[in-house]
Every structure is written in structure tokens, then in C-alpha cells.
PDB file of C-alpha atoms in Angstrom:
ATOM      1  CA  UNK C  23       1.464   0.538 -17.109  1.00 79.00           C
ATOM      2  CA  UNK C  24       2.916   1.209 -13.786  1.00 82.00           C
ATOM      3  CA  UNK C  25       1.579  -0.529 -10.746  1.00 94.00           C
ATOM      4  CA  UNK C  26       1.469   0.847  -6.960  1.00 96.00           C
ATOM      5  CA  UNK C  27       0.499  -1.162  -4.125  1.00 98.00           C
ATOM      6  CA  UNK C  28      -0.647   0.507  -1.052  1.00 97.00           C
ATOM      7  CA  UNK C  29      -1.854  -1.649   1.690  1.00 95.00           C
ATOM      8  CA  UNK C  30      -2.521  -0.327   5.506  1.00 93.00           C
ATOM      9  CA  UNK C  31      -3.661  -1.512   8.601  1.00 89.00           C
ATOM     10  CA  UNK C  32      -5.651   0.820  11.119  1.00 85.00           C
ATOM     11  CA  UNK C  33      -4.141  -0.934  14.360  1.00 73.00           C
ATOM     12  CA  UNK C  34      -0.978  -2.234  15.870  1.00 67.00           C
ATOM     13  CA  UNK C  35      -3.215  -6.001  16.614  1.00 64.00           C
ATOM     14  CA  UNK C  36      -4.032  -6.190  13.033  1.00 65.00           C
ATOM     15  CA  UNK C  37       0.003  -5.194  11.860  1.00 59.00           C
ATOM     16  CA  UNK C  38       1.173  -7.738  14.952  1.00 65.00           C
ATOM     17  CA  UNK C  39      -1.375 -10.494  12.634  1.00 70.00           C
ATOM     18  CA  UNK C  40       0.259 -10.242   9.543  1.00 71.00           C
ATOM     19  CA  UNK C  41      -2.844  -8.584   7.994  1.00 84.00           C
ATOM     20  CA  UNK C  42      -0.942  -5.766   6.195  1.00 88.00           C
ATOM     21  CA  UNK C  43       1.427  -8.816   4.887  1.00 89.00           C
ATOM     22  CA  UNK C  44      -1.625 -10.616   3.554  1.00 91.00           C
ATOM     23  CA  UNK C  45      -2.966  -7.579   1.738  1.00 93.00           C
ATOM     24  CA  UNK C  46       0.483  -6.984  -0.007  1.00 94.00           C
ATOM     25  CA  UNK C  47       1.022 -10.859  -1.067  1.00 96.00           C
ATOM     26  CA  UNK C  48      -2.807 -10.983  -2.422  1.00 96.00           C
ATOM     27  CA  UNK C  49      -1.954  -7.939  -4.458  1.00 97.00           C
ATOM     28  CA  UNK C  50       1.644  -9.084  -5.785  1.00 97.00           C
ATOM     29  CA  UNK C  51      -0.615 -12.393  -6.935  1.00 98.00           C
ATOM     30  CA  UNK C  52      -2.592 -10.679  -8.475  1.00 97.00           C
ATOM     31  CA  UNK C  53      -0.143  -8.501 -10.584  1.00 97.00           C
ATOM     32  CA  UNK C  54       1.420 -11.794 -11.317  1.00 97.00           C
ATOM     33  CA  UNK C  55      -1.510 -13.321 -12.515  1.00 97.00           C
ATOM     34  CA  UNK C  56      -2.120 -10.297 -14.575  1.00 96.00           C
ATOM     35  CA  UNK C  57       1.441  -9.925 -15.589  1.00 96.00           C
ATOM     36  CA  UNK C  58       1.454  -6.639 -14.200  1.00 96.00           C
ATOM     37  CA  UNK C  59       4.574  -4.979 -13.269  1.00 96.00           C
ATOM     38  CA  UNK C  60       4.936  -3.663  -9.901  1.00 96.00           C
ATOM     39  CA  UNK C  61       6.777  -0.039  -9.506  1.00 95.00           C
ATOM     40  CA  UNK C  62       6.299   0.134  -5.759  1.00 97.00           C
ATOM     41  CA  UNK C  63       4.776  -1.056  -2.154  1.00 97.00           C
ATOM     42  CA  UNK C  64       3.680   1.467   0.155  1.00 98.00           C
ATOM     43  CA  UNK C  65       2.294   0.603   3.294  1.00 95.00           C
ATOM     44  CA  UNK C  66       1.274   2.088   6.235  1.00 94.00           C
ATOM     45  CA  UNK C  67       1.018  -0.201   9.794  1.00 88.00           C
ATOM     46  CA  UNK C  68      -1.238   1.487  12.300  1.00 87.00           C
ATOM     47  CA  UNK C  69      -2.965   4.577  10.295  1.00 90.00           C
ATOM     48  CA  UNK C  70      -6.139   4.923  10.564  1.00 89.00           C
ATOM     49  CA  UNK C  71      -8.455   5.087   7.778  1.00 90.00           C
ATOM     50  CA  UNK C  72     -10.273   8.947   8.602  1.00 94.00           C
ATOM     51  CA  UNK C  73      -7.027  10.078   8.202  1.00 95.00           C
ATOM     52  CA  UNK C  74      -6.620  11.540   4.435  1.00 97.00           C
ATOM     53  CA  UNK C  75      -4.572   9.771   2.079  1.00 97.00           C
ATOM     54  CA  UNK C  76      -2.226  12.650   1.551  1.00 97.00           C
ATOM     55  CA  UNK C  77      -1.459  12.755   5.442  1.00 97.00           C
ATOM     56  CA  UNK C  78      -0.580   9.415   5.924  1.00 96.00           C
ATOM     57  CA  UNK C  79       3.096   8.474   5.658  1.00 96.00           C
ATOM     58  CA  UNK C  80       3.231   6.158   3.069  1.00 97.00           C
ATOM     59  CA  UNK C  81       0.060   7.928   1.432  1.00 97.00           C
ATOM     60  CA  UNK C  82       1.663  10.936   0.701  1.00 97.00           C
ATOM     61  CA  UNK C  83       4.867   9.004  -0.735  1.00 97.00           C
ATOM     62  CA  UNK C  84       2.630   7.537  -3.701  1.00 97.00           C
ATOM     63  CA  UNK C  85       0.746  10.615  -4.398  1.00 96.00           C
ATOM     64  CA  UNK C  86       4.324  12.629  -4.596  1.00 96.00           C
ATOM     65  CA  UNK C  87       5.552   9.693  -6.830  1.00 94.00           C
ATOM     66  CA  UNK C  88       2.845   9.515  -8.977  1.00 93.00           C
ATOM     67  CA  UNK C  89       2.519  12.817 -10.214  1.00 90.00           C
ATOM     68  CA  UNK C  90       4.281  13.683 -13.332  1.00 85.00           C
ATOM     69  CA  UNK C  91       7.728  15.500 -13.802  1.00 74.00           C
TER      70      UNK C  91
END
């Protein structure tokens, strides 16, 4: 199984915090824990949640990459 993290952070106060760094080390735990191998981080630092998935920088990286061939 392939793994994707995606983490974001709606404002530049939370990505000044660390908090996007905090979501992304909780997750690699995790797959650790779970021996789960990660194929990517995407994250995107001051994007704000109404704004789809697909239109957000980072977003629209992992959907590209995780449709098939």
C-alpha cells in the first residue's frame, strides 16, 4: 500500500508555530508504528480550508499523483 501525507495550515501564525510540522511528524509516527511506507508529503502552509482540494497547490499535486497511468 502506498501512503500520502497531506498536512496544511490555514494561516501564516499557525505555519510561523510549527503546526504544519507537528501534523507531518504525528503522521510519519504513525506510519512507523504501522509499518507503513510513506510515498510522499504534501503540504500546503497558509491555504485555507473552503478552498477545494484540487485548487490548492499541494492538493492538486496528490490528486494528479494518485491517479493511475
Amino acid at each position: 500500500m502506498r501512503i500520502a501525507i497531506y498536512a496544511r495550515v490555514s494561516s501564516d501564525d499557525q505555519a510561523e508555530r510549527g503546526t504544519i510540522e507537528n501534523q507531518l511528524e504525528f503522521a510519519r509516527k504513525y506510519c512507523d508504528l504501522h509499518q507503513l511506507e510513506i510515498q510522499d508529503w504534501y503540504k500546503d502552509d497558509g491555504v485555507t480550508g473552503t478552498i477545494p482540494l484540487e485548487e490548492r497547490p499541494e492538493g492538486e499535486r496528490l490528486l494528479d499523483d494518485a491517479r493511475p497511468l
